[in-house]
Amino acid sequence: MSKSHLYVTRHLPDPVMTALTERFHLTQPPETAPPNRDTVLAGIRDAEALICTLAEQIDAPMLSKTSHLRVIANYAVGYNNIDLDAAQARNIIVTNTPDILTESTADLTWALLLATARRVPEGHSLVQHGAWTGWEPRQLLGADVFGRTLGIIGMGRIGQAVARRAAGFKMPVLYHSHTPKDFPNHSSWKSVGLDDVLAQADFLTLHVPLTADTRHLIGPRELQLMRPTAYLINVARGPVVDEAALVEAIQEGRLAGAGLDVYEHEPAIHPGLLALNHVVTLPHLGSATHATRIRMGMVCLENVVAVMEGRPAPNRVA
Ligand code: NAP
Ligand code: GLV
Ligand code: GLV
């Protein structure tokens, strides 16, 4: 039996590549760095299946160049990089990788929160550069985390996983989500309005998808409502935050700092963010563990195979 044609845009972890090449013919070799538009167009032209990442924009003009494509499996839970309407108009099924990356992403959220509050990268850099002259009572003082209030916007899979970890830090959780949610087993979690989360959080973490509604959800008005001692943590999507407004708020001392894993114009970063102390910047590492990145690939494979075999895709989003 001849193998179906798959275009996988990027070199995924080895066990995933092995599984993909056993089952499919790859239309062209996957790239390590983000491929340019022409490369993606050449890859999908004759493909029946596409596995792409959040770094590739799969838009309507691009999809209009395909004639055999039946499924797009996004190697991510967020799928704002894909034009769902254009896919649906062509009867192309779109899938994502929910659940299996939730705990890894929640761990990274806490790593970033703690690193930001306790100035971990600055301390590391001081030691690495041989600039540490010994223990000092006033060196690199940061903010306490234990017992402070955690604010969460977007109480979905990752938001809840982040909230569960707050118990160990004895942090009350205030959250705001799209549709009301009740968590009877978590008496320290309280649903409040957006403005109340903003005004009361010592650490505000974002876990919404990027949609028309959440673009610049955190802008000048929202930053103004936050405490000057508060920190913003964004492990969701860059455009959820108005980056220029964030820079201004921190520069003017209206916000204590930020921990960012994602950016408005990835991989470009607002130069103001790089110039600020109290801003910790990571290169979009939310799901980046060996085990999770392999599982994500296997989930993409399962979804693609399901569509090829005429079965329902387990993680269909459109
Ligand atoms: P999820 O389970 O769908 O959770 C998203 C939550 O946001 C839902 O509870 C949703 O409410 C809520 N929401 C949507 N629009 C909102 C709005 N306007 N205001 C307030 N809440 C809103 O998704 P997830 O698996 O937790 O993932 C969340 C996002 O994290 C992904 O979409 C992705 O962009 C990002 N992510 C980033 C990384 C990284 O590497 N940095 C890794 C994984 C995920 P409803 O349930 O009522 O719709
Ligand atoms: C990563 O950002 C994802 O959405 O999976
Ligand atoms: C610090 O190292 C202490 O012992 O307080």
mmCIF file of C-alpha atoms and ligand atoms in Angstrom:
data_model
loop_
_atom_site.group_PDB
_atom_site.id
_atom_site.type_symbol
_atom_site.label_atom_id
_atom_site.label_comp_id
_atom_site.label_asym_id
_atom_site.label_seq_id
_atom_site.Cartn_x
_atom_site.Cartn_y
_atom_site.Cartn_z
ATOM 1 C CA MET A 1 0.000 0.000 0.000
ATOM 2 C CA SER A 2 1.460 3.382 -0.894
ATOM 3 C CA LYS A 3 2.008 5.789 1.966
ATOM 4 C CA SER A 4 -0.101 8.950 2.353
ATOM 5 C CA HIS A 5 1.703 12.256 1.863
ATOM 6 C CA LEU A 6 2.452 14.227 4.989
ATOM 7 C CA TYR A 7 4.180 17.558 5.331
ATOM 8 C CA VAL A 8 5.690 18.078 8.765
ATOM 9 C CA THR A 9 7.109 21.587 8.875
ATOM 10 C CA ARG A 10 9.647 21.095 11.678
ATOM 11 C CA HIS A 11 12.004 18.456 12.938
ATOM 12 C CA LEU A 12 10.069 17.027 15.885
ATOM 13 C CA PRO A 13 11.789 14.870 18.561
ATOM 14 C CA ASP A 14 13.376 11.732 17.081
ATOM 15 C CA PRO A 15 10.866 9.114 18.295
ATOM 16 C CA VAL A 16 8.125 11.178 16.652
ATOM 17 C CA MET A 17 10.031 11.466 13.362
ATOM 18 C CA THR A 18 10.584 7.703 13.374
ATOM 19 C CA ALA A 19 6.885 7.039 13.906
ATOM 20 C CA LEU A 20 5.890 9.582 11.235
ATOM 21 C CA THR A 21 8.239 8.234 8.564
ATOM 22 C CA GLU A 22 7.140 4.644 9.201
ATOM 23 C CA ARG A 23 3.561 5.571 8.401
ATOM 24 C CA PHE A 24 3.870 8.452 5.899
ATOM 25 C CA HIS A 25 5.813 9.701 2.924
ATOM 26 C CA LEU A 26 7.160 13.161 3.809
ATOM 27 C CA THR A 27 6.624 15.658 1.004
ATOM 28 C CA GLN A 28 9.842 17.425 1.959
ATOM 29 C CA PRO A 29 12.361 17.308 4.769
ATOM 30 C CA PRO A 30 11.344 19.054 7.992
ATOM 31 C CA GLU A 31 13.294 22.144 8.988
ATOM 32 C CA THR A 32 14.935 22.954 12.289
ATOM 33 C CA ALA A 33 14.295 26.712 12.098
ATOM 34 C CA PRO A 34 10.972 28.252 11.025
ATOM 35 C CA PRO A 35 10.523 27.606 7.286
ATOM 36 C CA ASN A 36 9.723 30.527 4.991
ATOM 37 C CA ARG A 37 6.369 30.813 3.287
ATOM 38 C CA ASP A 38 7.523 29.380 -0.031
ATOM 39 C CA THR A 39 8.897 26.314 1.698
ATOM 40 C CA VAL A 40 5.608 25.730 3.500
ATOM 41 C CA LEU A 41 3.679 26.237 0.256
ATOM 42 C CA ALA A 42 5.864 23.702 -1.520
ATOM 43 C CA GLY A 43 5.435 21.259 1.381
ATOM 44 C CA ILE A 44 1.639 21.363 1.533
ATOM 45 C CA ARG A 45 0.928 21.513 -2.202
ATOM 46 C CA ASP A 46 0.689 17.735 -2.602
ATOM 47 C CA ALA A 47 0.170 16.792 1.030
ATOM 48 C CA GLU A 48 -2.918 15.053 2.390
ATOM 49 C CA ALA A 49 -1.885 15.855 5.950
ATOM 50 C CA LEU A 50 0.009 18.699 7.574
ATOM 51 C CA ILE A 51 1.678 18.770 10.974
ATOM 52 C CA CYS A 52 2.669 22.352 11.714
ATOM 53 C CA THR A 53 3.731 24.382 14.723
ATOM 54 C CA LEU A 54 2.529 27.648 16.222
ATOM 55 C CA ALA A 55 5.355 29.444 14.397
ATOM 56 C CA GLU A 56 3.767 28.817 10.987
ATOM 57 C CA GLN A 57 0.812 30.933 9.911
ATOM 58 C CA ILE A 58 -1.567 28.737 7.966
ATOM 59 C CA ASP A 59 -3.832 31.269 6.285
ATOM 60 C CA ALA A 60 -6.495 31.338 3.576
ATOM 61 C CA PRO A 61 -4.184 32.186 0.621
ATOM 62 C CA MET A 62 -1.918 29.334 1.651
ATOM 63 C CA LEU A 63 -4.772 26.847 1.965
ATOM 64 C CA SER A 64 -6.070 27.911 -1.454
ATOM 65 C CA LYS A 65 -2.897 26.373 -2.919
ATOM 66 C CA THR A 66 -3.729 22.903 -1.589
ATOM 67 C CA SER A 67 -5.981 20.397 -3.279
ATOM 68 C CA HIS A 68 -5.466 17.158 -1.339
ATOM 69 C CA LEU A 69 -5.123 18.427 2.217
ATOM 70 C CA ARG A 70 -7.545 16.708 4.612
ATOM 71 C CA VAL A 71 -6.115 17.443 8.043
ATOM 72 C CA ILE A 72 -3.955 20.002 9.816
ATOM 73 C CA ALA A 73 -2.583 18.757 13.126
ATOM 74 C CA ASN A 74 -1.199 21.708 15.079
ATOM 75 C CA TYR A 75 1.747 20.761 17.296
ATOM 76 C CA ALA A 76 0.360 22.991 20.078
ATOM 77 C CA VAL A 77 -2.800 23.399 22.117
ATOM 78 C CA GLY A 78 -3.281 27.014 20.943
ATOM 79 C CA TYR A 79 -4.339 27.200 17.299
ATOM 80 C CA ASN A 80 -4.539 30.942 16.626
ATOM 81 C CA ASN A 81 -1.945 30.453 13.863
ATOM 82 C CA ILE A 82 -4.497 28.634 11.700
ATOM 83 C CA ASP A 83 -7.363 30.232 9.793
ATOM 84 C CA LEU A 84 -10.132 27.893 10.936
ATOM 85 C CA ASP A 85 -12.775 29.365 8.622
ATOM 86 C CA ALA A 86 -10.567 28.875 5.590
ATOM 87 C CA ALA A 87 -9.859 25.285 6.688
ATOM 88 C CA GLN A 88 -13.542 24.553 7.234
ATOM 89 C CA ALA A 89 -14.454 26.056 3.869
ATOM 90 C CA ARG A 90 -12.166 23.433 2.297
ATOM 91 C CA ASN A 91 -13.357 20.591 4.551
ATOM 92 C CA ILE A 92 -9.958 20.382 6.183
ATOM 93 C CA ILE A 93 -10.063 19.077 9.743
ATOM 94 C CA VAL A 94 -7.945 20.938 12.309
ATOM 95 C CA THR A 95 -6.651 19.305 15.506
ATOM 96 C CA ASN A 96 -4.530 20.388 18.507
ATOM 97 C CA THR A 97 -2.681 18.837 21.472
ATOM 98 C CA PRO A 98 -4.685 19.562 24.652
ATOM 99 C CA ASP A 99 -4.266 17.983 28.132
ATOM 100 C CA ILE A 100 -0.914 16.252 27.634
ATOM 101 C CA LEU A 101 0.983 19.545 27.895
ATOM 102 C CA THR A 102 -1.076 21.047 30.715
ATOM 103 C CA GLU A 103 1.155 20.029 33.644
ATOM 104 C CA SER A 104 4.442 20.887 31.884
ATOM 105 C CA THR A 105 3.090 24.329 31.019
ATOM 106 C CA ALA A 106 1.839 24.885 34.567
ATOM 107 C CA ASP A 107 5.284 23.905 35.927
ATOM 108 C CA LEU A 108 6.929 26.419 33.592
ATOM 109 C CA THR A 109 4.465 29.098 34.705
ATOM 110 C CA TRP A 110 5.602 28.594 38.291
ATOM 111 C CA ALA A 111 9.261 28.489 37.277
ATOM 112 C CA LEU A 112 8.788 31.857 35.604
ATOM 113 C CA LEU A 113 6.759 33.317 38.471
ATOM 114 C CA LEU A 114 9.371 32.308 41.047
ATOM 115 C CA ALA A 115 12.293 33.327 38.836
ATOM 116 C CA THR A 116 10.739 36.759 38.363
ATOM 117 C CA ALA A 117 9.823 37.330 42.007
ATOM 118 C CA ARG A 118 13.192 36.131 43.328
ATOM 119 C CA ARG A 119 15.378 37.503 40.517
ATOM 120 C CA VAL A 120 16.846 34.090 39.690
ATOM 121 C CA PRO A 121 18.295 35.024 36.263
ATOM 122 C CA GLU A 122 20.025 38.107 37.702
ATOM 123 C CA GLY A 123 21.567 36.001 40.467
ATOM 124 C CA HIS A 124 22.707 33.329 38.017
ATOM 125 C CA SER A 125 24.231 35.916 35.744
ATOM 126 C CA LEU A 126 26.086 37.607 38.627
ATOM 127 C CA VAL A 127 27.711 34.318 39.646
ATOM 128 C CA GLN A 128 28.431 33.234 36.064
ATOM 129 C CA HIS A 129 30.175 36.511 35.306
ATOM 130 C CA GLY A 130 32.448 36.176 38.330
ATOM 131 C CA ALA A 131 30.921 39.345 39.756
ATOM 132 C CA TRP A 132 29.740 37.875 43.052
ATOM 133 C CA THR A 133 31.873 39.127 45.914
ATOM 134 C CA GLY A 134 29.981 37.377 48.716
ATOM 135 C CA TRP A 135 26.753 37.365 50.663
ATOM 136 C CA GLU A 136 25.220 40.789 51.088
ATOM 137 C CA PRO A 137 22.203 41.770 53.171
ATOM 138 C CA ARG A 138 20.708 43.939 50.423
ATOM 139 C CA GLN A 139 21.706 41.964 47.361
ATOM 140 C CA LEU A 140 19.061 41.161 44.714
ATOM 141 C CA LEU A 141 16.114 41.528 47.041
ATOM 142 C CA GLY A 142 12.878 40.329 45.541
ATOM 143 C CA ALA A 143 9.246 39.727 46.471
ATOM 144 C CA ASP A 144 7.742 37.045 48.686
ATOM 145 C CA VAL A 145 5.519 34.533 46.942
ATOM 146 C CA PHE A 146 4.246 32.431 49.874
ATOM 147 C CA GLY A 147 0.832 33.606 51.057
ATOM 148 C CA ARG A 148 0.405 36.289 48.424
ATOM 149 C CA THR A 149 -2.660 36.442 46.161
ATOM 150 C CA LEU A 150 -2.527 34.658 42.825
ATOM 151 C CA GLY A 151 -4.760 36.074 40.083
ATOM 152 C CA ILE A 152 -5.570 33.875 37.096
ATOM 153 C CA ILE A 153 -7.251 34.978 33.885
ATOM 154 C CA GLY A 154 -8.522 32.017 31.881
ATOM 155 C CA MET A 155 -9.413 29.151 34.219
ATOM 156 C CA GLY A 156 -9.164 26.328 31.694
ATOM 157 C CA ARG A 157 -6.880 23.299 31.768
ATOM 158 C CA ILE A 158 -3.619 25.184 32.353
ATOM 159 C CA GLY A 159 -5.167 27.875 34.569
ATOM 160 C CA GLN A 160 -6.516 25.184 36.904
ATOM 161 C CA ALA A 161 -3.207 23.295 36.936
ATOM 162 C CA VAL A 162 -1.456 26.533 37.929
ATOM 163 C CA ALA A 163 -4.072 27.121 40.642
ATOM 164 C CA ARG A 164 -3.594 23.605 42.072
ATOM 165 C CA ARG A 165 0.111 24.324 42.586
ATOM 166 C CA ALA A 166 -0.750 27.499 44.539
ATOM 167 C CA ALA A 167 -1.903 25.352 47.481
ATOM 168 C CA GLY A 168 1.711 24.547 48.368
ATOM 169 C CA PHE A 169 2.428 28.262 48.602
ATOM 170 C CA LYS A 170 -0.726 28.871 50.664
ATOM 171 C CA MET A 171 -1.850 31.415 48.085
ATOM 172 C CA PRO A 172 -5.506 32.389 47.762
ATOM 173 C CA VAL A 173 -6.550 32.226 44.096
ATOM 174 C CA LEU A 174 -8.772 34.820 42.455
ATOM 175 C CA TYR A 175 -9.767 33.939 38.931
ATOM 176 C CA HIS A 176 -11.694 35.324 36.033
ATOM 177 C CA SER A 177 -12.797 33.157 33.145
ATOM 178 C CA HIS A 178 -15.023 33.341 30.130
ATOM 179 C CA THR A 179 -17.932 31.226 31.311
ATOM 180 C CA PRO A 180 -18.565 30.915 35.072
ATOM 181 C CA LYS A 181 -16.914 27.875 36.654
ATOM 182 C CA ASP A 182 -17.345 26.377 40.083
ATOM 183 C CA PHE A 183 -14.679 24.412 41.903
ATOM 184 C CA PRO A 184 -16.383 23.047 45.043
ATOM 185 C CA ASN A 185 -13.248 21.121 46.059
ATOM 186 C CA HIS A 186 -11.112 24.249 46.132
ATOM 187 C CA SER A 187 -12.363 26.610 48.816
ATOM 188 C CA SER A 188 -9.371 28.947 48.370
ATOM 189 C CA TRP A 189 -10.289 29.620 44.712
ATOM 190 C CA LYS A 190 -12.707 32.486 44.147
ATOM 191 C CA SER A 191 -14.310 33.660 40.905
ATOM 192 C CA VAL A 192 -14.381 37.452 40.603
ATOM 193 C CA GLY A 193 -14.739 40.055 37.863
ATOM 194 C CA LEU A 194 -11.789 40.944 35.647
ATOM 195 C CA ASP A 195 -11.199 44.289 37.361
ATOM 196 C CA ASP A 196 -11.165 42.664 40.807
ATOM 197 C CA VAL A 197 -8.538 40.112 39.753
ATOM 198 C CA LEU A 198 -6.445 42.939 38.343
ATOM 199 C CA ALA A 199 -6.769 45.093 41.455
ATOM 200 C CA GLN A 200 -6.131 42.359 44.022
ATOM 201 C CA ALA A 201 -3.529 40.035 42.503
ATOM 202 C CA ASP A 202 0.065 40.113 43.696
ATOM 203 C CA PHE A 203 0.897 37.790 40.804
ATOM 204 C CA LEU A 204 -1.353 37.830 37.766
ATOM 205 C CA THR A 205 -1.021 34.932 35.360
ATOM 206 C CA LEU A 206 -2.683 34.667 31.953
ATOM 207 C CA HIS A 207 -4.031 31.409 30.517
ATOM 208 C CA VAL A 208 -6.529 32.466 27.851
ATOM 209 C CA PRO A 209 -6.300 31.465 24.194
ATOM 210 C CA LEU A 210 -5.564 34.233 21.693
ATOM 211 C CA THR A 211 -8.870 35.235 20.092
ATOM 212 C CA ALA A 212 -10.403 38.469 18.833
ATOM 213 C CA ASP A 213 -11.712 38.976 22.405
ATOM 214 C CA THR A 214 -8.427 38.399 24.201
ATOM 215 C CA ARG A 215 -6.124 40.438 21.941
ATOM 216 C CA HIS A 216 -4.742 43.208 24.189
ATOM 217 C CA LEU A 217 -6.926 41.970 27.048
ATOM 218 C CA ILE A 218 -4.194 43.490 29.222
ATOM 219 C CA GLY A 219 -3.724 47.068 28.004
ATOM 220 C CA PRO A 220 -3.183 50.488 29.593
ATOM 221 C CA ARG A 221 -6.505 50.467 31.482
ATOM 222 C CA GLU A 222 -5.927 47.010 32.964
ATOM 223 C CA LEU A 223 -2.304 47.725 33.900
ATOM 224 C CA GLN A 224 -3.450 50.898 35.620
ATOM 225 C CA LEU A 225 -5.743 48.814 37.832
ATOM 226 C CA MET A 226 -2.909 46.542 38.981
ATOM 227 C CA ARG A 227 -0.917 47.085 42.152
ATOM 228 C CA PRO A 228 2.462 48.759 41.737
ATOM 229 C CA THR A 229 3.902 45.815 43.696
ATOM 230 C CA ALA A 230 2.301 43.215 41.403
ATOM 231 C CA TYR A 231 3.918 41.032 38.739
ATOM 232 C CA LEU A 232 2.418 39.946 35.420
ATOM 233 C CA ILE A 233 3.191 36.449 34.134
ATOM 234 C CA ASN A 234 2.314 35.572 30.530
ATOM 235 C CA VAL A 235 2.619 31.979 29.357
ATOM 236 C CA ALA A 236 -0.455 32.250 27.080
ATOM 237 C CA ARG A 237 0.059 34.240 23.863
ATOM 238 C CA GLY A 238 2.018 37.464 23.401
ATOM 239 C CA PRO A 239 -0.730 39.587 21.801
ATOM 240 C CA VAL A 240 -2.944 39.086 24.880
ATOM 241 C CA VAL A 241 -0.757 41.815 26.410
ATOM 242 C CA ASP A 242 -0.161 45.257 24.929
ATOM 243 C CA GLU A 243 3.627 45.029 25.146
ATOM 244 C CA ALA A 244 4.267 48.775 24.728
ATOM 245 C CA ALA A 245 1.834 49.525 27.556
ATOM 246 C CA LEU A 246 3.526 46.898 29.732
ATOM 247 C CA VAL A 247 6.942 48.457 29.171
ATOM 248 C CA GLU A 248 5.554 51.860 30.106
ATOM 249 C CA ALA A 249 3.876 50.571 33.265
ATOM 250 C CA ILE A 250 7.086 48.931 34.514
ATOM 251 C CA GLN A 251 9.253 51.896 33.508
ATOM 252 C CA GLU A 252 6.978 54.228 35.449
ATOM 253 C CA GLY A 253 6.904 51.998 38.526
ATOM 254 C CA ARG A 254 3.206 51.203 38.169
ATOM 255 C CA LEU A 255 4.000 47.472 38.057
ATOM 256 C CA ALA A 256 6.829 45.633 39.833
ATOM 257 C CA GLY A 257 7.841 43.385 36.945
ATOM 258 C CA ALA A 258 6.893 40.682 34.480
ATOM 259 C CA GLY A 259 7.738 37.125 33.557
ATOM 260 C CA LEU A 260 7.174 36.481 29.869
ATOM 261 C CA ASP A 261 7.321 33.283 27.850
ATOM 262 C CA VAL A 262 5.501 34.715 24.815
ATOM 263 C CA TYR A 263 5.628 37.978 22.849
ATOM 264 C CA GLU A 264 3.474 40.082 20.590
ATOM 265 C CA HIS A 265 5.733 39.647 17.557
ATOM 266 C CA GLU A 266 7.669 36.454 18.243
ATOM 267 C CA PRO A 267 10.598 36.005 18.005
ATOM 268 C CA ALA A 268 11.020 39.821 18.071
ATOM 269 C CA ILE A 269 10.855 41.310 21.543
ATOM 270 C CA HIS A 270 9.999 44.909 22.404
ATOM 271 C CA PRO A 271 13.419 46.489 23.086
ATOM 272 C CA GLY A 272 12.022 48.151 26.203
ATOM 273 C CA LEU A 273 11.460 44.734 27.786
ATOM 274 C CA LEU A 274 15.085 43.770 27.342
ATOM 275 C CA ALA A 275 16.267 46.968 29.007
ATOM 276 C CA LEU A 276 14.248 46.486 32.203
ATOM 277 C CA ASN A 277 15.295 44.820 35.425
ATOM 278 C CA HIS A 278 12.502 42.752 36.921
ATOM 279 C CA VAL A 279 11.483 41.383 33.533
ATOM 280 C CA VAL A 280 12.344 37.739 32.930
ATOM 281 C CA THR A 281 12.129 36.642 29.300
ATOM 282 C CA LEU A 282 11.943 33.018 28.175
ATOM 283 C CA PRO A 283 11.849 31.765 24.571
ATOM 284 C CA HIS A 284 8.328 30.224 24.522
ATOM 285 C CA LEU A 285 9.207 27.164 26.610
ATOM 286 C CA GLY A 286 5.792 26.313 28.117
ATOM 287 C CA SER A 287 5.566 22.717 26.905
ATOM 288 C CA ALA A 288 9.305 22.198 26.418
ATOM 289 C CA THR A 289 10.079 18.958 28.215
ATOM 290 C CA HIS A 290 11.411 15.829 26.496
ATOM 291 C CA ALA A 291 8.391 13.732 27.454
ATOM 292 C CA THR A 292 5.773 16.339 26.606
ATOM 293 C CA ARG A 293 7.216 17.260 23.218
ATOM 294 C CA ILE A 294 7.238 13.555 22.303
ATOM 295 C CA ARG A 295 3.650 13.119 23.506
ATOM 296 C CA MET A 296 2.575 16.156 21.470
ATOM 297 C CA GLY A 297 4.024 14.576 18.350
ATOM 298 C CA MET A 298 2.311 11.270 19.033
ATOM 299 C CA VAL A 299 -1.002 13.096 19.508
ATOM 300 C CA CYS A 300 -0.522 14.806 16.134
ATOM 301 C CA LEU A 301 0.198 11.417 14.576
ATOM 302 C CA GLU A 302 -2.917 9.840 16.152
ATOM 303 C CA ASN A 303 -5.080 12.655 14.825
ATOM 304 C CA VAL A 304 -3.660 12.495 11.320
ATOM 305 C CA VAL A 305 -3.962 8.702 11.162
ATOM 306 C CA ALA A 306 -7.561 8.877 12.391
ATOM 307 C CA VAL A 307 -8.510 11.250 9.571
ATOM 308 C CA MET A 308 -6.650 9.166 6.979
ATOM 309 C CA GLU A 309 -8.547 6.081 8.153
ATOM 310 C CA GLY A 310 -11.901 7.875 8.106
ATOM 311 C CA ARG A 311 -12.296 7.856 11.890
ATOM 312 C CA PRO A 312 -13.168 10.919 14.029
ATOM 313 C CA ALA A 313 -10.039 12.888 15.003
ATOM 314 C CA PRO A 314 -9.671 12.703 18.817
ATOM 315 C CA ASN A 315 -8.630 16.356 19.182
ATOM 316 C CA ARG A 316 -10.638 18.096 16.518
ATOM 317 C CA VAL A 317 -11.077 21.848 16.984
ATOM 318 C CA ALA A 318 -12.656 22.550 13.598
HETATM 319 P P1 NAP B 1 -8.322 25.965 27.702
HETATM 320 O O1 NAP B 1 -8.471 24.750 28.557
HETATM 321 O O2 NAP B 1 -9.208 26.148 26.528
HETATM 322 O O3 NAP B 1 -8.411 27.232 28.680
HETATM 323 C C1 NAP B 1 -8.564 28.531 28.230
HETATM 324 C C2 NAP B 1 -9.499 29.237 29.195
HETATM 325 O O4 NAP B 1 -9.576 30.622 28.854
HETATM 326 C C3 NAP B 1 -10.920 28.692 29.168
HETATM 327 O O5 NAP B 1 -11.328 28.418 30.471
HETATM 328 C C4 NAP B 1 -11.718 29.838 28.555
HETATM 329 O O6 NAP B 1 -13.015 29.921 29.091
HETATM 330 C C5 NAP B 1 -10.926 31.026 29.003
HETATM 331 N N1 NAP B 1 -11.200 32.213 28.177
HETATM 332 C C6 NAP B 1 -11.366 32.295 26.843
HETATM 333 N N2 NAP B 1 -11.592 33.563 26.476
HETATM 334 C C7 NAP B 1 -11.571 34.299 27.611
HETATM 335 C C8 NAP B 1 -11.759 35.666 27.905
HETATM 336 N N3 NAP B 1 -12.025 36.552 26.930
HETATM 337 N N4 NAP B 1 -11.664 36.068 29.200
HETATM 338 C C9 NAP B 1 -11.431 35.195 30.184
HETATM 339 N N5 NAP B 1 -11.260 33.873 29.966
HETATM 340 C C10 NAP B 1 -11.316 33.445 28.705
HETATM 341 O O7 NAP B 1 -6.833 26.046 27.144
HETATM 342 P P2 NAP B 1 -5.473 25.586 27.846
HETATM 343 O O8 NAP B 1 -5.155 24.212 27.430
HETATM 344 O O9 NAP B 1 -5.553 25.905 29.292
HETATM 345 O O10 NAP B 1 -4.458 26.570 27.101
HETATM 346 C C11 NAP B 1 -4.607 27.969 27.208
HETATM 347 C C12 NAP B 1 -3.687 28.691 26.268
HETATM 348 O O11 NAP B 1 -2.358 28.629 26.736
HETATM 349 C C13 NAP B 1 -3.584 28.104 24.844
HETATM 350 O O12 NAP B 1 -4.643 28.563 24.025
HETATM 351 C C14 NAP B 1 -2.234 28.581 24.370
HETATM 352 O O13 NAP B 1 -2.380 29.771 23.649
HETATM 353 C C15 NAP B 1 -1.474 28.840 25.660
HETATM 354 N N6 NAP B 1 -0.322 27.915 25.831
HETATM 355 C C16 NAP B 1 0.928 28.418 25.843
HETATM 356 C C17 NAP B 1 2.004 27.573 26.037
HETATM 357 C C18 NAP B 1 3.402 28.095 26.036
HETATM 358 O O14 NAP B 1 4.297 27.373 25.615
HETATM 359 N N7 NAP B 1 3.672 29.284 26.506
HETATM 360 C C19 NAP B 1 1.808 26.188 26.225
HETATM 361 C C20 NAP B 1 0.506 25.716 26.201
HETATM 362 C C21 NAP B 1 -0.562 26.589 26.025
HETATM 363 P P3 NAP B 1 -14.212 28.927 28.552
HETATM 364 O O15 NAP B 1 -13.837 27.576 29.101
HETATM 365 O O16 NAP B 1 -15.406 29.483 29.152
HETATM 366 O O17 NAP B 1 -14.148 29.006 27.052
HETATM 367 C C1 GLV B 2 2.101 26.404 22.991
HETATM 368 O O1 GLV B 2 2.252 27.590 23.038
HETATM 369 C C2 GLV B 2 0.857 25.756 22.758
HETATM 370 O O2 GLV B 2 -0.151 26.441 22.494
HETATM 371 O O3 GLV B 2 0.848 24.521 22.817
HETATM 372 C C1 GLV B 3 21.130 32.401 54.989
HETATM 373 O O1 GLV B 3 21.809 31.668 54.294
HETATM 374 C C2 GLV B 3 20.747 32.156 56.333
HETATM 375 O O2 GLV B 3 21.266 31.185 56.933
HETATM 376 O O3 GLV B 3 19.908 32.915 56.804
#
